[in-house]
């Protein structure tokens, strides 16, 4: 007897759900790679989209002498320790090799040579649409923006800069001091980059090195009797700002010489107050001694250029052979996500880590802070938190 039960008719194709789409991670630096790995360990497909042809692009363009100011053990990303042979303070090239190995070891899904220019909600509101180079349109269930704190070199629009014919370059183009041997060089900016380049120039045989300072920085010893400054940053991160400022002031008086006579007085605002505003202290790798010995001369901030000379804030005019502008970077997030209302007045994300902006669920940012506890340590922790938040987001109906 034949079965009278009607055979099922072919079902109509269903539209992809958010869980069917990958999570796109924009940026193949430490923050992006760590986030992709943390997502993968939770069974979430993560695709890293990197505008360069290799991971760790921003690390590759740093100056040759760069070493981490954070310890090897506290700078590793989730799931892979840094090799002991890197030493306590890994060099730039070691960090690059580690990032390459990290992506290979975890078999991360990478798309290189593709730049994402704009992120917006999908038409149905269930995901995110990424507009990328080559006319590509990528649809993801969530997006992690990890394009980096040091994304685009910033060169101030000083008066007269466009007509200045002298040797002027941003610090991102500096590799070592060899081309400056015997020359008179002005370094503009006294963050960690400017301080290290000034020392490198002295050690490379520059004829004269001057350092233009607008705001006197806090300077700390990278390590004291084996105790890394990073450890202090971890211990105090949850203490009241005013208390940390007082503690830092006492420590500075005990460990850092007063160089007021050399143009570097003690700062008049607290270390932690500055750090909360994004100005991390300078870790000393030779600057204090170079200033004390007069090998690096501290001068006033640069105000502009005129008649081939550099005009300083105190009215002085100098004529260096070369100017290296260690004037930082911008995040360059406006074109990418500025239209979504997720940035503050400084162009930084209003929410960070596992917290998505209230008006943009499923959009996460990592690597846009400068914590005293160490940037690599924090992006490693952020990666785990973001992965948990993404998993919860994808489970919501």
Coordinates of C-alpha atoms in Angstrom, one line a residue:
X1 CA 0.0 0.0 0.0
X2 CA 1.4 3.3 -1.0
X3 CA 2.2 5.9 1.6
X4 CA -0.4 8.7 1.3
X5 CA 1.7 11.2 3.3
X6 CA 2.5 14.1 0.9
X7 CA 6.2 14.6 0.2
X8 CA 7.7 17.8 1.5
X9 CA 8.0 20.6 -1.0
X10 CA 11.4 22.2 -1.5
X11 CA 11.9 24.9 1.0
X12 CA 12.5 28.5 -0.1
X13 CA 16.1 29.7 0.5
X14 CA 16.4 31.6 3.7
X15 CA 18.2 34.9 4.2
X16 CA 21.5 34.6 6.1
X17 CA 21.2 35.3 9.8
X18 CA 23.8 37.3 11.7
X19 CA 25.3 34.0 13.1
X20 CA 26.0 32.9 9.5
X21 CA 28.2 35.9 8.8
X22 CA 31.8 36.3 9.9
X23 CA 33.0 38.9 12.4
X24 CA 35.3 41.2 10.6
X25 CA 38.4 42.5 12.4
X26 CA 39.8 45.6 10.8
X27 CA 43.6 45.8 11.3
X28 CA 46.3 43.2 11.5
X29 CA 48.3 44.5 14.4
X30 CA 48.5 43.0 17.9
X31 CA 45.0 44.1 18.9
X32 CA 43.4 42.8 15.7
X33 CA 45.2 39.4 15.8
X34 CA 44.5 38.9 19.5
X35 CA 40.8 39.6 18.9
X36 CA 40.6 37.2 16.0
X37 CA 42.2 34.5 18.0
X38 CA 39.9 35.0 21.0
X39 CA 36.8 34.9 18.7
X40 CA 38.1 31.7 17.0
X41 CA 38.5 29.9 20.4
X42 CA 34.8 30.6 21.0
X43 CA 33.8 29.0 17.7
X44 CA 33.2 32.4 15.9
X45 CA 34.6 32.8 12.5
X46 CA 36.8 35.9 12.4
X47 CA 38.3 37.5 9.3
X48 CA 41.1 40.0 9.7
X49 CA 41.2 42.6 7.0
X50 CA 44.6 44.4 6.8
X51 CA 45.4 47.2 4.4
X52 CA 49.1 46.3 4.2
X53 CA 50.4 43.2 2.6
X54 CA 51.6 41.8 6.0
X55 CA 50.6 41.8 9.6
X56 CA 52.2 44.3 12.0
X57 CA 52.5 47.1 9.5
X58 CA 52.9 49.9 12.0
X59 CA 55.6 48.0 13.9
X60 CA 57.6 47.6 10.8
X61 CA 58.0 51.3 10.2
X62 CA 59.3 52.2 13.7
X63 CA 62.9 53.2 14.1
X64 CA 65.5 50.5 14.4
X65 CA 66.5 50.9 18.0
X66 CA 63.0 50.5 19.3
X67 CA 62.4 48.1 22.2
X68 CA 59.3 47.5 24.2
X69 CA 59.0 49.4 27.4
X70 CA 56.9 46.5 28.7
X71 CA 58.3 43.2 29.7
X72 CA 58.2 40.2 27.4
X73 CA 56.0 38.1 29.7
X74 CA 53.4 40.9 30.0
X75 CA 53.4 41.8 26.3
X76 CA 52.4 38.4 24.9
X77 CA 49.0 37.9 23.2
X78 CA 46.6 35.2 24.2
X79 CA 47.6 31.7 23.3
X80 CA 51.3 32.1 22.5
X81 CA 54.1 33.2 24.8
X82 CA 57.0 35.4 23.5
X83 CA 60.2 33.3 23.2
X84 CA 62.7 33.8 26.1
X85 CA 65.4 34.6 23.5
X86 CA 63.8 38.0 23.0
X87 CA 65.1 39.1 26.3
X88 CA 63.2 41.1 28.9
X89 CA 62.6 44.1 26.5
X90 CA 61.9 42.7 23.0
X91 CA 63.2 44.6 20.0
X92 CA 61.1 45.9 17.2
X93 CA 62.1 43.1 14.8
X94 CA 61.3 40.5 17.5
X95 CA 57.8 41.9 17.9
X96 CA 57.3 41.7 14.1
X97 CA 58.4 38.1 14.0
X98 CA 56.2 37.3 16.9
X99 CA 53.1 38.8 15.2
X100 CA 53.9 36.8 12.0
X101 CA 54.3 33.6 14.1
X102 CA 51.1 34.4 16.0
X103 CA 49.0 34.6 12.9
X104 CA 50.6 31.4 11.5
X105 CA 50.4 29.4 14.7
X106 CA 46.7 30.1 15.2
X107 CA 45.9 29.8 11.5
X108 CA 44.1 33.0 11.5
X109 CA 42.0 34.0 8.5
X110 CA 43.7 37.0 6.9
X111 CA 42.8 39.2 4.0
X112 CA 45.8 41.5 3.2
X113 CA 46.2 44.3 0.8
X114 CA 42.6 45.4 1.3
X115 CA 41.6 48.7 3.1
X116 CA 38.2 49.2 4.6
X117 CA 37.1 52.8 4.0
X118 CA 33.7 52.9 5.6
X119 CA 31.5 50.9 8.0
X120 CA 27.8 51.2 8.1
X121 CA 24.7 49.2 9.1
X122 CA 23.3 46.7 6.7
X123 CA 19.9 47.7 5.1
X124 CA 18.0 45.3 7.3
X125 CA 19.8 46.4 10.5
X126 CA 21.0 42.9 11.3
X127 CA 24.7 43.3 10.6
X128 CA 27.4 45.5 9.3
X129 CA 28.5 46.4 5.7
X130 CA 32.1 47.2 5.1
X131 CA 33.1 49.2 2.0
X132 CA 36.7 48.2 1.0
X133 CA 39.2 48.8 -1.7
X134 CA 38.5 47.4 -5.2
X135 CA 34.8 48.0 -4.8
X136 CA 34.4 45.2 -2.3
X137 CA 31.4 45.0 0.0
X138 CA 31.8 42.7 3.0
X139 CA 28.9 41.9 5.3
X140 CA 29.6 40.9 8.8
X141 CA 27.6 40.0 11.9
X142 CA 29.9 42.2 14.0
X143 CA 33.0 44.4 13.5
X144 CA 36.0 44.9 15.7
X145 CA 38.0 48.1 14.7
X146 CA 41.7 47.6 15.6
X147 CA 43.3 50.0 13.2
X148 CA 45.7 51.3 15.8
X149 CA 46.5 54.3 17.9
X150 CA 49.4 55.2 15.7
X151 CA 47.6 55.0 12.4
X152 CA 48.5 58.2 10.4
X153 CA 51.6 60.4 10.9
X154 CA 50.6 63.9 12.1
X155 CA 52.7 66.8 11.0
X156 CA 51.5 70.1 12.5
X157 CA 50.5 72.8 10.1
X158 CA 53.2 75.2 11.3
X159 CA 53.2 78.7 9.7
X160 CA 55.7 78.7 6.9
X161 CA 56.0 75.0 6.8
X162 CA 54.9 74.7 3.1
X163 CA 57.7 77.1 2.0
X164 CA 60.4 75.7 4.3
X165 CA 63.1 74.3 2.1
X166 CA 65.1 72.7 4.8
X167 CA 65.3 69.0 5.7
X168 CA 62.0 68.3 7.5
X169 CA 60.7 64.8 8.1
X170 CA 58.2 63.1 10.3
X171 CA 59.6 60.6 12.8
X172 CA 57.8 57.8 11.0
X173 CA 60.4 58.1 8.3
X174 CA 63.4 57.9 10.7
X175 CA 65.2 54.6 10.9
X176 CA 68.6 55.4 12.5
X177 CA 71.0 58.2 13.0
X178 CA 73.4 57.3 10.3
X179 CA 72.2 60.0 7.7
X180 CA 72.5 62.7 10.4
X181 CA 76.1 62.0 11.5
X182 CA 77.9 65.3 12.0
X183 CA 74.8 67.4 11.4
X184 CA 72.8 69.9 13.5
X185 CA 69.5 68.2 14.2
X186 CA 66.3 69.5 15.9
X187 CA 63.9 66.9 17.2
X188 CA 60.4 68.3 17.8
X189 CA 58.4 66.6 20.5
X190 CA 59.4 64.9 23.7
X191 CA 57.2 61.8 23.8
X192 CA 58.9 58.4 23.9
X193 CA 59.6 58.5 20.2
X194 CA 61.2 62.0 20.3
X195 CA 63.2 61.1 23.4
X196 CA 64.6 57.9 21.9
X197 CA 65.4 59.5 18.6
X198 CA 67.3 62.3 20.3
X199 CA 69.4 59.7 22.2
X200 CA 69.9 57.7 19.0
X201 CA 71.2 60.8 17.2
X202 CA 73.7 61.5 19.9
X203 CA 74.9 57.9 19.9
X204 CA 75.1 58.0 16.1
X205 CA 77.4 61.0 16.0
X206 CA 75.2 63.9 15.2
X207 CA 77.1 67.2 15.5
X208 CA 74.4 68.8 17.7
X209 CA 71.1 67.6 19.0
X210 CA 68.3 69.9 20.2
X211 CA 64.9 68.8 21.5
X212 CA 62.0 71.2 21.2
X213 CA 59.6 70.8 24.2
X214 CA 56.1 72.4 24.5
X215 CA 54.9 70.5 27.6
X216 CA 57.4 69.1 30.0
X217 CA 56.9 65.4 30.3
X218 CA 56.9 63.0 33.2
X219 CA 60.0 60.9 32.9
X220 CA 60.2 57.5 34.7
X221 CA 62.9 54.9 34.9
X222 CA 62.0 51.9 32.7
X223 CA 63.3 49.6 35.5
X224 CA 64.6 50.3 39.0
X225 CA 66.5 47.5 40.8
X226 CA 64.8 45.0 38.5
X227 CA 61.3 46.4 39.1
X228 CA 59.7 47.4 35.8
X229 CA 57.8 50.7 35.7
X230 CA 55.0 48.6 34.1
X231 CA 54.4 46.8 37.4
X232 CA 53.6 50.2 39.0
X233 CA 51.2 50.9 36.2
X234 CA 49.4 47.7 36.9
X235 CA 49.3 48.2 40.7
X236 CA 47.9 51.7 40.6
X237 CA 45.4 51.5 37.7
X238 CA 42.4 51.3 40.1
X239 CA 43.6 53.8 42.7
X240 CA 42.3 57.4 42.9
X241 CA 44.0 59.7 40.4
X242 CA 45.1 62.2 43.1
X243 CA 46.7 59.5 45.2
X244 CA 48.6 58.1 42.3
X245 CA 49.8 61.6 41.4
X246 CA 51.2 62.0 44.9
X247 CA 52.9 58.7 44.9
X248 CA 54.4 59.3 41.5
X249 CA 55.7 62.7 42.7
X250 CA 57.5 61.1 45.6
X251 CA 59.0 58.4 43.4
X252 CA 60.2 60.9 40.8
X253 CA 62.0 63.0 43.4
X254 CA 63.8 59.9 44.6
X255 CA 64.7 58.5 41.2
X256 CA 64.8 61.3 38.6
X257 CA 67.2 64.2 38.8
X258 CA 66.0 67.8 38.7
X259 CA 67.1 69.1 35.3
X260 CA 65.4 72.5 35.6
X261 CA 68.7 74.2 34.9
X262 CA 68.9 72.2 31.6
X263 CA 65.4 73.1 30.5
X264 CA 63.5 70.1 31.9
X265 CA 61.8 71.2 35.2
X266 CA 59.5 68.9 37.0
X267 CA 56.0 68.9 35.6
X268 CA 53.4 70.9 37.4
X269 CA 50.6 68.4 36.8
X270 CA 50.3 64.9 38.1
X271 CA 51.5 61.8 36.2
X272 CA 48.3 59.9 36.4
X273 CA 46.2 63.0 35.6
X274 CA 48.3 63.4 32.4
X275 CA 48.0 59.7 31.6
X276 CA 44.2 59.8 31.9
X277 CA 44.3 62.5 29.2
X278 CA 46.3 60.3 26.9
X279 CA 49.9 61.6 27.7
X280 CA 51.9 58.6 28.9
X281 CA 55.2 59.2 30.7
X282 CA 58.5 59.0 28.9
X283 CA 60.5 55.9 29.8
X284 CA 64.1 56.9 30.2
X285 CA 66.5 55.0 27.9
X286 CA 69.2 57.6 28.1
X287 CA 67.6 61.0 27.8
X288 CA 68.1 62.0 31.4
X289 CA 71.9 61.4 31.1
X290 CA 72.1 63.0 27.7
X291 CA 70.4 66.2 28.9
X292 CA 72.4 66.3 32.1
X293 CA 75.6 66.1 30.1
X294 CA 74.5 68.7 27.7
X295 CA 74.6 66.3 24.7
X296 CA 70.9 67.0 24.1
X297 CA 69.9 70.6 24.5
X298 CA 66.3 71.4 25.4
X299 CA 64.8 74.4 23.6
X300 CA 61.3 76.0 23.4
X301 CA 58.5 74.6 21.3
X302 CA 58.4 75.3 17.5
X303 CA 56.0 78.0 16.5
X304 CA 56.8 78.1 12.7
X305 CA 59.3 78.6 9.9
X306 CA 60.4 81.9 8.4
X307 CA 63.2 82.8 6.0
X308 CA 64.7 79.3 6.2
X309 CA 64.8 79.4 10.0
X310 CA 62.9 77.7 12.8
X311 CA 61.0 80.1 15.0
X312 CA 60.6 79.0 18.6
X313 CA 58.0 79.9 21.2
X314 CA 60.4 82.1 23.2
X315 CA 61.2 84.2 20.1
X316 CA 64.5 82.5 19.4
X317 CA 65.4 81.6 15.8
X318 CA 67.6 78.6 15.0
X319 CA 69.0 77.1 11.7
X320 CA 69.4 73.4 12.1
X321 CA 70.5 71.2 9.2
X322 CA 67.6 68.9 9.7
X323 CA 64.3 68.8 11.6
X324 CA 62.7 65.5 12.8
X325 CA 59.1 65.9 13.9
X326 CA 58.2 63.4 16.6
X327 CA 54.7 64.9 16.7
X328 CA 52.7 61.8 16.9
X329 CA 49.9 60.2 15.0
X330 CA 46.1 60.5 14.5
X331 CA 43.7 57.7 14.7
X332 CA 42.0 58.6 11.4
X333 CA 38.6 57.0 12.3
X334 CA 36.4 59.8 11.0
X335 CA 36.0 58.5 7.5
X336 CA 35.7 54.9 8.7
X337 CA 33.0 55.4 11.5
X338 CA 32.7 59.1 12.1
X339 CA 29.2 59.2 10.5
X340 CA 27.9 56.7 13.1
X341 CA 28.2 59.1 16.0
X342 CA 30.6 56.8 17.9
X343 CA 33.6 59.2 18.3
X344 CA 34.3 61.8 20.9
X345 CA 35.7 65.3 20.3
X346 CA 39.2 64.0 20.0
X347 CA 38.3 61.4 17.4
X348 CA 38.5 58.5 19.8
X349 CA 35.8 55.9 20.3
X350 CA 33.2 56.7 22.9
X351 CA 33.2 53.1 24.0
X352 CA 36.1 50.7 24.1
X353 CA 36.8 47.0 24.6
X354 CA 33.7 44.8 25.3
X355 CA 31.4 47.8 25.4
X356 CA 29.8 48.7 22.1
X357 CA 28.4 52.2 21.6
X358 CA 24.8 52.3 22.6
X359 CA 23.7 53.4 19.1
X360 CA 25.9 50.8 17.4
X361 CA 25.5 47.3 18.9
X362 CA 28.0 44.8 17.4
X363 CA 30.7 47.4 16.8
X364 CA 33.7 47.2 19.0
X365 CA 37.0 49.1 19.3
X366 CA 40.4 47.9 20.7
X367 CA 43.8 49.4 20.9
X368 CA 42.9 53.0 21.2
X369 CA 44.0 53.7 24.8
X370 CA 47.4 54.4 26.3
X371 CA 47.3 52.6 29.6
X372 CA 50.2 52.8 32.2
X373 CA 49.9 49.0 32.5
X374 CA 51.1 48.5 29.0
X375 CA 49.2 48.6 25.6
X376 CA 50.0 45.0 24.6
X377 CA 48.9 43.7 27.9
X378 CA 45.6 45.6 27.7
X379 CA 44.8 44.5 24.1
X380 CA 45.4 40.9 25.2
X381 CA 42.8 41.3 28.0
X382 CA 40.5 43.3 25.7
X383 CA 40.5 40.5 23.2
X384 CA 39.0 38.0 25.6
X385 CA 36.4 40.5 26.8
X386 CA 35.4 41.4 23.3
X387 CA 35.1 37.8 22.2
X388 CA 32.7 37.2 25.1
X389 CA 30.7 40.3 24.3
X390 CA 30.4 39.3 20.6
X391 CA 29.2 35.8 21.5
X392 CA 26.5 37.3 23.7
X393 CA 25.6 39.8 21.0
X394 CA 25.2 37.0 18.4
X395 CA 23.0 35.0 20.7
X396 CA 20.5 37.8 21.1
X397 CA 17.3 37.3 19.0

